[in-house]
Amino acid sequence: MSKEKKIPTIVAIFILIIVVFVTTYLTKLTAIFTSKASNGCSPISIQITNLTDHSVDLSFLTPEKCSVNLGINNQLVLDSFQLIEPQSQIHYFQVNGLKENSSYQYTIIANGKEIENDQFVISTPAKLDGPIPDSNLAWGKIIQSNQQPASIAILYLNIPSSAPMSSFVTSEGNWNIPLSISYNTQKSSWFVPPENVEEEIAVLSKDGQVTLVTGNTSNNNPVPDIIIGHGFSSDENNNREQDIGNMPVTQQQPDQAIEKELDIINPKDGEFLSTQQPEFFGTAPQGVILKIELHSSDQFDSEIQSDSSGNWRWSSPQSLSPGQHSLTISFLNPKTGLKESITKSFVVLAAQDNPGFTASSSAQPTNIPTLTPTSTFTPTPVLTLSPTSTSTPTQTPSLTPTITIRTAKPSTDSQVPTTGFTLPTTLPLLLSIPAIIIALLLI
């Protein structure tokens, strides 16, 4: 009688150990990979601003520098800072082409990996009736402590009774927010800025530093330059009494130090304007005569002089027709004797296409969230809108430990965003089951 051959027990046990070791190793490797992929580029404090029946702006931080895009309404929206710096810690997206009274699910695509969540939803409000108010702008410039333009930053503007507003800062350090096409808090009518009322401004710089200042609605055109890490107070009494970082705070102090170059700040090149009576403004050397040429169905020519701060502004004498337009500003440089000029093109939309800049439909005047990270995304340190370390104790009391940026932040309590993939864990586990069964039978 032949004796049945079996693999020795010690060999079977050895096979089991190898299977368990390989499975455990691959599981840990996948966990580490997924953790790095999700934590490093997971969005912190998503801010929804400038929401209208046609458009919305969305911004947030990431713990690390990442290349981020936004997927919404079957379109891929690029980060506004991507052309300046392909990978950044702050991100800003401008979405157009939406429909009124509609909800849109969006996806954040970070370093090529999708981050999804059931709460990533934007709902547009109804279209407002009535004509758009006359042009009214808040604009200014963000500069670094070395007086150079801050090329990557986000400015959040909070005015009482207004819906949340924001603007990304251009490579020249400029920002602007069209107040005339902003909603009130309830989004029941256009927002009309009150006169001589304090407003809160928060500037989020490229490294996540937050600079807080208190401005005034009567001093928005333009807002004095904001110095990252120092700030300013545009309140007249504070300007007389305050020093920030041993630097006298006066509205003209940055202007006196640097001669401004010829530039058109509003409109941006290729911008779609929702008003037929836009206000044009920009910068130029102080006191020069500027020639203005507005190329439209009818051409308009004019001459103005830049002010002592190197700013200029001009409005068309009549409403512009919908369609393509271009604006050319030129002057004769007295130092070089050469003519300098700049041209920017823009599109005026028809009345029914107005995509203004207003704020989140879910924003409420109470229970206002602060700019802090959502706990379910990543255990990174909490970011609050607080005075920077360079702010001095003598600053105006408006620089409080936290500031309420009245923006909608989606709740993430219901679900953690899905990131990474589980195949490297699932596959070894499935393969290990028959190996374990065979090993047990051979014992």
Short mmCIF file of C-alpha atoms in Angstrom, two decimals:
data_model
loop_
_atom_site.label_atom_id
_atom_site.label_comp_id
_atom_site.label_asym_id
_atom_site.label_seq_id
_atom_site.Cartn_x
_atom_site.Cartn_y
_atom_site.Cartn_z
CA MET A 1 0.00 0.00 0.00
CA SER A 2 1.45 3.29 -1.11
CA LYS A 3 1.82 6.07 1.43
CA GLU A 4 0.25 9.44 0.53
CA LYS A 5 2.84 12.18 0.07
CA LYS A 6 2.34 15.45 1.94
CA ILE A 7 4.30 18.65 2.21
CA PRO A 8 5.82 18.83 5.66
CA THR A 9 3.93 21.02 8.14
CA ILE A 10 6.87 23.37 8.60
CA VAL A 11 6.85 24.12 4.85
CA ALA A 12 3.12 24.92 4.90
CA ILE A 13 3.61 27.21 7.86
CA PHE A 14 6.45 28.95 6.00
CA ILE A 15 4.16 29.51 2.98
CA LEU A 16 1.53 31.01 5.27
CA ILE A 17 4.05 33.41 6.79
CA ILE A 18 5.18 34.60 3.36
CA VAL A 19 1.57 35.17 2.20
CA VAL A 20 0.69 37.13 5.35
CA PHE A 21 3.89 39.20 5.14
CA VAL A 22 3.39 40.12 1.48
CA THR A 23 -0.28 41.01 2.00
CA THR A 24 0.47 43.14 5.07
CA TYR A 25 3.33 44.94 3.33
CA LEU A 26 1.27 45.83 0.25
CA THR A 27 -1.63 46.98 2.42
CA LYS A 28 0.61 49.33 4.42
CA LEU A 29 2.25 50.58 1.23
CA THR A 30 -1.13 51.40 -0.27
CA ALA A 31 -2.26 53.13 2.92
CA ILE A 32 0.86 55.30 2.92
CA PHE A 33 0.47 56.11 -0.76
CA THR A 34 -3.21 57.01 -0.38
CA SER A 35 -2.53 59.09 2.73
CA LYS A 36 0.13 61.13 0.98
CA ALA A 37 -2.01 61.60 -2.10
CA SER A 38 -5.03 62.80 -0.11
CA ASN A 39 -3.48 64.82 2.70
CA GLY A 40 -0.97 66.81 0.67
CA CYS A 41 -3.47 68.21 -1.82
CA SER A 42 -6.78 67.94 0.04
CA PRO A 43 -8.63 71.28 0.02
CA ILE A 44 -8.65 73.31 3.23
CA SER A 45 -11.45 75.80 3.85
CA ILE A 46 -13.31 75.90 0.55
CA GLN A 47 -14.67 79.41 0.02
CA ILE A 48 -17.57 80.04 -2.38
CA THR A 49 -17.83 83.69 -3.41
CA ASN A 50 -19.16 85.90 -6.18
CA LEU A 51 -22.00 83.49 -6.93
CA THR A 52 -24.54 84.63 -9.53
CA ASP A 53 -27.17 83.04 -11.70
CA HIS A 54 -24.39 82.44 -14.27
CA SER A 55 -21.07 82.22 -12.44
CA VAL A 56 -19.19 81.51 -9.24
CA ASP A 57 -15.69 81.86 -7.79
CA LEU A 58 -14.24 79.08 -5.65
CA SER A 59 -10.99 79.19 -3.67
CA PHE A 60 -9.12 77.15 -1.05
CA LEU A 61 -5.76 76.20 0.44
CA THR A 62 -3.80 72.97 0.16
CA PRO A 63 -1.21 71.84 2.75
CA GLU A 64 1.41 71.41 0.05
CA LYS A 65 2.09 72.97 -3.34
CA CYS A 66 -0.15 71.20 -5.83
CA SER A 67 -1.36 71.51 -9.39
CA VAL A 68 -5.15 71.70 -9.08
CA ASN A 69 -8.01 71.93 -11.57
CA LEU A 70 -11.78 71.96 -11.08
CA GLY A 71 -14.29 69.78 -12.86
CA ILE A 72 -17.85 71.17 -13.03
CA ASN A 73 -20.71 71.25 -15.53
CA ASN A 74 -18.77 69.10 -18.02
CA GLN A 75 -15.93 71.60 -18.16
CA LEU A 76 -12.40 71.66 -16.80
CA VAL A 77 -11.62 74.97 -15.07
CA LEU A 78 -7.97 75.93 -14.64
CA ASP A 79 -6.51 77.53 -11.54
CA SER A 80 -6.20 81.30 -12.05
CA PHE A 81 -2.64 81.12 -10.70
CA GLN A 82 -1.53 78.24 -12.93
CA LEU A 83 0.08 80.42 -15.59
CA ILE A 84 2.05 82.30 -12.93
CA GLU A 85 3.04 79.27 -10.85
CA PRO A 86 2.01 75.75 -11.98
CA GLN A 87 1.98 74.45 -8.39
CA SER A 88 0.73 76.55 -5.49
CA GLN A 89 -0.73 76.30 -1.99
CA ILE A 90 -3.61 78.67 -2.75
CA HIS A 91 -6.03 78.11 -5.58
CA TYR A 92 -8.70 80.26 -7.26
CA PHE A 93 -11.24 79.24 -9.89
CA GLN A 94 -13.69 81.32 -11.92
CA VAL A 95 -16.60 79.30 -13.29
CA ASN A 96 -18.94 80.65 -15.98
CA GLY A 97 -21.71 79.24 -18.14
CA LEU A 98 -24.00 78.13 -15.30
CA LYS A 99 -27.82 78.29 -15.27
CA GLU A 100 -29.97 80.02 -12.70
CA ASN A 101 -31.68 78.02 -9.92
CA SER A 102 -29.50 74.99 -10.65
CA SER A 103 -27.26 72.73 -8.56
CA TYR A 104 -23.87 71.55 -9.77
CA GLN A 105 -21.64 68.82 -8.33
CA TYR A 106 -17.96 69.62 -8.71
CA THR A 107 -14.75 67.59 -8.46
CA ILE A 108 -11.32 68.79 -7.36
CA ILE A 109 -8.50 67.31 -9.44
CA ALA A 110 -5.21 67.56 -7.55
CA ASN A 111 -2.00 66.35 -9.21
CA GLY A 112 -4.11 64.29 -11.60
CA LYS A 113 -6.15 62.54 -8.86
CA GLU A 114 -9.84 63.26 -8.31
CA ILE A 115 -11.16 64.30 -4.91
CA GLU A 116 -14.92 63.88 -4.65
CA ASN A 117 -17.49 64.54 -1.94
CA ASP A 118 -21.27 64.57 -1.82
CA GLN A 119 -21.11 68.05 -0.30
CA PHE A 120 -19.14 69.48 -3.22
CA VAL A 121 -22.25 71.18 -4.59
CA ILE A 122 -22.84 74.73 -5.84
CA SER A 123 -26.40 76.04 -6.25
CA THR A 124 -27.02 79.15 -8.31
CA PRO A 125 -29.64 81.72 -7.27
CA ALA A 126 -32.41 83.19 -9.38
CA LYS A 127 -31.67 86.00 -11.78
CA LEU A 128 -32.36 89.48 -10.39
CA ASP A 129 -34.87 91.70 -12.13
CA GLY A 130 -34.26 95.30 -12.97
CA PRO A 131 -31.31 97.15 -14.50
CA ILE A 132 -27.77 96.77 -13.20
CA PRO A 133 -26.70 99.73 -11.04
CA ASP A 134 -24.14 102.25 -12.24
CA SER A 135 -20.50 101.20 -12.17
CA ASN A 136 -19.03 101.02 -8.67
CA LEU A 137 -15.68 99.39 -8.09
CA ALA A 138 -13.49 98.40 -5.19
CA TRP A 139 -9.92 97.99 -6.37
CA GLY A 140 -6.35 98.32 -5.28
CA LYS A 141 -2.94 96.70 -5.14
CA ILE A 142 -1.27 94.13 -2.91
CA ILE A 143 2.47 94.51 -2.37
CA GLN A 144 5.13 92.65 -0.44
CA SER A 145 7.21 94.17 2.34
CA ASN A 146 9.98 94.82 -0.21
CA GLN A 147 7.54 96.99 -2.22
CA GLN A 148 7.32 94.44 -5.05
CA PRO A 149 3.87 93.32 -6.30
CA ALA A 150 2.39 90.24 -4.64
CA SER A 151 1.89 88.06 -7.69
CA ILE A 152 -0.14 85.27 -6.05
CA ALA A 153 -2.76 86.15 -3.43
CA ILE A 154 -6.50 86.16 -2.77
CA LEU A 155 -8.45 89.10 -1.34
CA TYR A 156 -11.74 88.58 0.53
CA LEU A 157 -14.01 91.61 1.04
CA ASN A 158 -16.70 91.69 3.72
CA ILE A 159 -19.10 94.67 3.73
CA PRO A 160 -22.14 94.69 6.05
CA SER A 161 -25.37 93.66 4.24
CA SER A 162 -23.46 92.38 1.20
CA ALA A 163 -23.03 88.83 0.06
CA PRO A 164 -19.40 87.57 0.22
CA MET A 165 -17.01 88.88 -2.40
CA SER A 166 -13.45 88.09 -3.43
CA SER A 167 -10.82 88.65 -6.09
CA PHE A 168 -7.64 86.92 -7.12
CA VAL A 169 -4.56 89.12 -7.31
CA THR A 170 -2.90 89.42 -10.72
CA SER A 171 0.80 89.01 -11.49
CA GLU A 172 1.12 92.81 -11.17
CA GLY A 173 -0.44 92.74 -7.69
CA ASN A 174 -3.75 94.27 -8.77
CA TRP A 175 -7.25 93.26 -7.70
CA ASN A 176 -10.76 94.58 -8.36
CA ILE A 177 -14.32 93.73 -7.36
CA PRO A 178 -17.31 95.25 -9.23
CA LEU A 179 -19.63 96.21 -6.35
CA SER A 180 -22.37 97.39 -8.69
CA ILE A 181 -23.19 93.83 -9.73
CA SER A 182 -23.04 92.27 -6.29
CA TYR A 183 -26.06 90.95 -4.39
CA ASN A 184 -27.26 91.83 -0.94
CA THR A 185 -27.03 89.16 1.76
CA GLN A 186 -30.49 87.73 1.03
CA LYS A 187 -29.85 87.90 -2.73
CA SER A 188 -33.19 89.60 -3.15
CA SER A 189 -31.77 92.73 -4.82
CA TRP A 190 -28.55 94.38 -5.95
CA PHE A 191 -26.21 95.46 -3.19
CA VAL A 192 -25.85 99.21 -2.76
CA PRO A 193 -22.69 99.99 -0.75
CA PRO A 194 -23.38 102.31 2.17
CA GLU A 195 -21.18 105.36 2.64
CA ASN A 196 -18.59 105.69 5.39
CA VAL A 197 -19.03 102.16 6.79
CA GLU A 198 -16.20 99.94 7.99
CA GLU A 199 -15.40 96.87 5.91
CA GLU A 200 -13.18 93.89 6.57
CA ILE A 201 -10.47 92.84 4.13
CA ALA A 202 -8.44 89.64 4.39
CA VAL A 203 -5.52 88.93 2.07
CA LEU A 204 -4.38 85.33 1.77
CA SER A 205 -0.82 85.21 0.41
CA LYS A 206 0.86 82.40 -1.52
CA ASP A 207 2.39 80.83 1.60
CA GLY A 208 -0.89 80.79 3.54
CA GLN A 209 -0.17 83.96 5.54
CA VAL A 210 -3.27 86.04 6.28
CA THR A 211 -3.13 89.84 6.52
CA LEU A 212 -6.18 91.54 8.02
CA VAL A 213 -7.12 95.18 7.55
CA THR A 214 -10.16 97.34 8.19
CA GLY A 215 -11.17 99.64 5.36
CA ASN A 216 -14.00 102.05 4.70
CA THR A 217 -16.62 101.95 1.97
CA SER A 218 -15.93 105.60 1.16
CA ASN A 219 -12.31 104.76 0.36
CA ASN A 220 -12.69 101.87 -2.11
CA ASN A 221 -11.89 103.69 -5.32
CA PRO A 222 -9.06 102.89 -4.90
CA VAL A 223 -8.30 101.05 -1.68
CA PRO A 224 -4.85 102.07 -0.37
CA ASP A 225 -2.09 99.57 -1.08
CA ILE A 226 -2.06 96.61 1.30
CA ILE A 227 1.34 95.40 2.46
CA ILE A 228 1.47 91.67 3.18
CA GLY A 229 2.49 91.06 6.76
CA HIS A 230 1.90 94.69 7.73
CA GLY A 231 -1.51 95.72 6.48
CA PHE A 232 -2.97 99.18 6.85
CA SER A 233 -5.92 101.02 8.38
CA SER A 234 -7.78 103.24 5.95
CA ASP A 235 -9.69 104.87 8.79
CA GLU A 236 -8.51 108.49 8.88
CA ASN A 237 -8.01 108.62 12.65
CA ASN A 238 -6.03 105.40 12.70
CA ASN A 239 -3.82 106.66 9.89
CA ARG A 240 -2.82 109.57 12.07
CA GLU A 241 -2.16 107.49 15.18
CA GLN A 242 -0.90 104.09 14.05
CA ASP A 243 2.50 102.72 13.08
CA ILE A 244 2.76 99.25 11.58
CA GLY A 245 6.16 97.61 11.80
CA ASN A 246 7.76 101.06 12.41
CA MET A 247 6.43 102.11 8.98
CA PRO A 248 4.26 105.25 8.80
CA VAL A 249 0.89 104.23 7.39
CA THR A 250 -0.32 106.80 4.92
CA GLN A 251 -2.47 106.21 1.91
CA GLN A 252 0.14 107.57 -0.47
CA GLN A 253 3.27 106.11 1.10
CA PRO A 254 3.73 103.21 -1.39
CA ASP A 255 2.84 105.54 -4.30
CA GLN A 256 5.54 108.02 -3.34
CA ALA A 257 8.18 105.30 -3.28
CA ILE A 258 7.51 103.78 -6.70
CA GLU A 259 6.62 105.46 -9.98
CA LYS A 260 3.78 103.48 -11.48
CA GLU A 261 3.89 102.04 -14.96
CA LEU A 262 1.21 102.38 -17.62
CA ASP A 263 -1.40 99.69 -17.10
CA ILE A 264 -5.11 98.98 -17.58
CA ILE A 265 -6.38 97.30 -14.42
CA ASN A 266 -10.02 97.14 -15.41
CA PRO A 267 -11.00 95.44 -17.61
CA LYS A 268 -8.69 92.45 -17.75
CA ASP A 269 -7.69 91.31 -21.21
CA GLY A 270 -10.42 89.09 -22.66
CA GLU A 271 -12.80 89.77 -19.76
CA PHE A 272 -16.58 89.45 -20.15
CA LEU A 273 -18.34 92.51 -18.72
CA SER A 274 -21.93 92.32 -17.55
CA THR A 275 -22.57 96.06 -17.68
CA GLN A 276 -22.90 98.29 -20.72
CA GLN A 277 -21.54 101.24 -18.76
CA PRO A 278 -18.18 99.99 -17.47
CA GLU A 279 -15.68 102.15 -15.65
CA PHE A 280 -12.11 101.87 -16.90
CA PHE A 281 -9.16 102.50 -14.60
CA GLY A 282 -5.49 101.78 -14.23
CA THR A 283 -2.11 103.26 -13.42
CA ALA A 284 0.43 105.54 -15.12
CA PRO A 285 3.29 107.84 -14.14
CA GLN A 286 2.06 110.71 -12.02
CA GLY A 287 0.60 113.73 -13.82
CA VAL A 288 1.00 112.60 -17.44
CA ILE A 289 -1.56 113.29 -20.17
CA LEU A 290 -3.17 110.04 -21.32
CA LYS A 291 -4.84 109.55 -24.69
CA ILE A 292 -7.80 107.16 -24.60
CA GLU A 293 -9.13 105.30 -27.62
CA LEU A 294 -12.16 103.05 -27.20
CA HIS A 295 -12.64 100.93 -30.31
CA SER A 296 -16.30 99.93 -30.59
CA SER A 297 -19.08 100.18 -33.14
CA ASP A 298 -18.50 103.88 -32.55
CA GLN A 299 -14.98 104.99 -31.65
CA PHE A 300 -14.52 107.26 -28.64
CA ASP A 301 -11.42 109.41 -28.11
CA SER A 302 -10.59 111.37 -25.01
CA GLU A 303 -7.71 112.76 -22.95
CA ILE A 304 -7.28 112.64 -19.18
CA GLN A 305 -4.46 113.24 -16.72
CA SER A 306 -3.22 110.72 -14.17
CA ASP A 307 -3.45 111.95 -10.59
CA SER A 308 -0.66 112.57 -8.09
CA SER A 309 -0.80 108.94 -6.98
CA GLY A 310 -0.36 107.59 -10.49
CA ASN A 311 -3.98 106.46 -10.93
CA TRP A 312 -6.44 107.20 -13.72
CA ARG A 313 -10.07 106.39 -14.48
CA TRP A 314 -12.47 107.03 -17.33
CA SER A 315 -16.00 106.06 -18.35
CA SER A 316 -17.54 105.94 -21.81
CA PRO A 317 -19.87 108.88 -22.53
CA GLN A 318 -22.59 106.44 -23.59
CA SER A 319 -23.58 102.82 -23.14
CA LEU A 320 -21.60 100.27 -25.11
CA SER A 321 -23.31 97.83 -27.43
CA PRO A 322 -22.97 94.09 -26.75
CA GLY A 323 -19.97 92.55 -28.46
CA GLN A 324 -16.21 92.85 -28.79
CA HIS A 325 -14.43 96.07 -27.81
CA SER A 326 -10.87 97.21 -27.17
CA LEU A 327 -9.35 100.01 -25.11
CA THR A 328 -6.01 101.68 -25.87
CA ILE A 329 -4.22 104.01 -23.45
CA SER A 330 -1.11 105.88 -24.57
CA PHE A 331 1.11 108.77 -23.48
CA LEU A 332 4.37 110.46 -24.42
CA ASN A 333 7.01 109.60 -21.85
CA PRO A 334 8.69 112.91 -20.90
CA LYS A 335 11.86 111.13 -19.76
CA THR A 336 12.49 109.13 -22.94
CA GLY A 337 10.50 111.09 -25.51
CA LEU A 338 8.95 107.80 -26.66
CA LYS A 339 5.28 106.95 -26.96
CA GLU A 340 4.08 104.18 -24.65
CA SER A 341 0.75 102.42 -25.08
CA ILE A 342 -1.24 99.44 -23.86
CA THR A 343 -4.35 97.78 -25.34
CA LYS A 344 -6.79 95.34 -23.78
CA SER A 345 -9.80 93.66 -25.38
CA PHE A 346 -13.06 92.83 -23.65
CA VAL A 347 -16.59 91.66 -24.41
CA VAL A 348 -19.78 93.40 -23.30
CA LEU A 349 -22.55 90.89 -22.75
CA ALA A 350 -26.17 91.40 -23.68
CA ALA A 351 -28.51 92.23 -20.80
CA GLN A 352 -29.85 88.67 -20.54
CA ASP A 353 -26.31 87.26 -20.26
CA ASN A 354 -25.25 89.17 -17.16
CA PRO A 355 -22.83 87.03 -15.15
CA GLY A 356 -22.10 89.41 -12.29
CA PHE A 357 -20.03 88.84 -9.18
CA THR A 358 -22.06 88.01 -6.08
CA ALA A 359 -21.87 85.43 -3.37
CA SER A 360 -22.87 82.03 -2.17
CA SER A 361 -26.55 81.15 -2.12
CA SER A 362 -26.07 79.35 1.17
CA ALA A 363 -24.45 82.29 2.97
CA GLN A 364 -26.46 83.59 5.91
CA PRO A 365 -26.05 86.68 8.11
CA THR A 366 -25.73 84.49 11.20
CA ASN A 367 -23.75 81.38 12.12
CA ILE A 368 -20.95 82.60 9.89
CA PRO A 369 -18.05 80.21 9.30
CA THR A 370 -14.48 81.40 9.65
CA LEU A 371 -11.67 80.54 7.28
CA THR A 372 -10.59 77.30 8.96
CA PRO A 373 -9.76 73.87 7.57
CA THR A 374 -12.43 71.20 7.35
CA SER A 375 -11.59 68.47 9.83
CA THR A 376 -12.43 65.55 7.56
CA PHE A 377 -9.94 66.40 4.85
CA THR A 378 -6.65 66.41 6.70
CA PRO A 379 -5.30 66.72 10.24
CA THR A 380 -3.20 69.73 9.30
CA PRO A 381 -2.98 72.65 11.75
CA VAL A 382 -6.03 74.87 11.87
CA LEU A 383 -5.82 78.01 9.77
CA THR A 384 -7.66 81.00 11.17
CA LEU A 385 -7.85 84.47 9.83
CA SER A 386 -5.69 86.11 12.45
CA PRO A 387 -3.22 88.99 12.50
CA THR A 388 0.18 88.11 11.12
CA SER A 389 3.19 87.90 13.37
CA THR A 390 4.44 91.19 12.02
CA SER A 391 1.38 93.08 13.22
CA THR A 392 2.06 95.22 16.24
CA PRO A 393 -0.04 95.31 19.43
CA THR A 394 -0.95 98.94 18.76
CA GLN A 395 -2.97 98.18 15.69
CA THR A 396 -6.60 99.03 15.37
CA PRO A 397 -8.99 96.84 17.41
CA SER A 398 -10.56 95.67 14.14
CA LEU A 399 -7.65 93.25 13.74
CA THR A 400 -9.30 90.66 15.93
CA PRO A 401 -8.08 87.09 16.46
CA THR A 402 -10.54 85.82 13.88
CA ILE A 403 -12.42 87.45 11.05
CA THR A 404 -15.68 86.23 9.59
CA ILE A 405 -15.35 85.81 5.86
CA ARG A 406 -18.99 85.27 5.12
CA THR A 407 -18.56 82.56 2.54
CA ALA A 408 -20.19 79.19 2.17
CA LYS A 409 -18.08 76.25 3.18
CA PRO A 410 -19.51 72.81 2.34
CA SER A 411 -19.94 70.49 5.25
CA THR A 412 -17.93 67.30 5.05
CA ASP A 413 -19.43 65.53 8.05
CA SER A 414 -21.35 63.07 5.91
CA GLN A 415 -18.47 61.63 3.93
CA VAL A 416 -14.72 61.83 3.58
CA PRO A 417 -13.56 62.57 0.05
CA THR A 418 -12.55 59.54 -1.93
CA THR A 419 -8.92 59.57 -2.99
CA GLY A 420 -6.43 57.02 -4.29
CA PHE A 421 -7.45 53.47 -5.26
CA THR A 422 -7.71 50.12 -3.43
CA LEU A 423 -6.56 47.68 -6.11
CA PRO A 424 -3.07 47.10 -4.60
CA THR A 425 -4.78 46.05 -1.36
CA THR A 426 -7.71 44.09 -2.78
CA LEU A 427 -5.70 42.08 -5.32
CA PRO A 428 -3.16 40.55 -2.86
CA LEU A 429 -6.00 39.80 -0.45
CA LEU A 430 -7.96 37.90 -3.10
CA LEU A 431 -4.87 36.03 -4.24
CA SER A 432 -3.95 35.08 -0.68
CA ILE A 433 -7.27 33.27 -0.02
CA PRO A 434 -6.62 30.24 -2.28
CA ALA A 435 -2.99 30.14 -1.14
CA ILE A 436 -4.10 29.92 2.48
CA ILE A 437 -6.66 27.19 1.67
CA ILE A 438 -4.06 25.11 -0.20
CA ALA A 439 -1.56 25.50 2.61
CA LEU A 440 -4.12 24.35 5.19
CA LEU A 441 -5.01 21.28 3.11
CA LEU A 442 -1.36 20.33 2.86
CA ILE A 443 -0.81 20.45 6.63
#
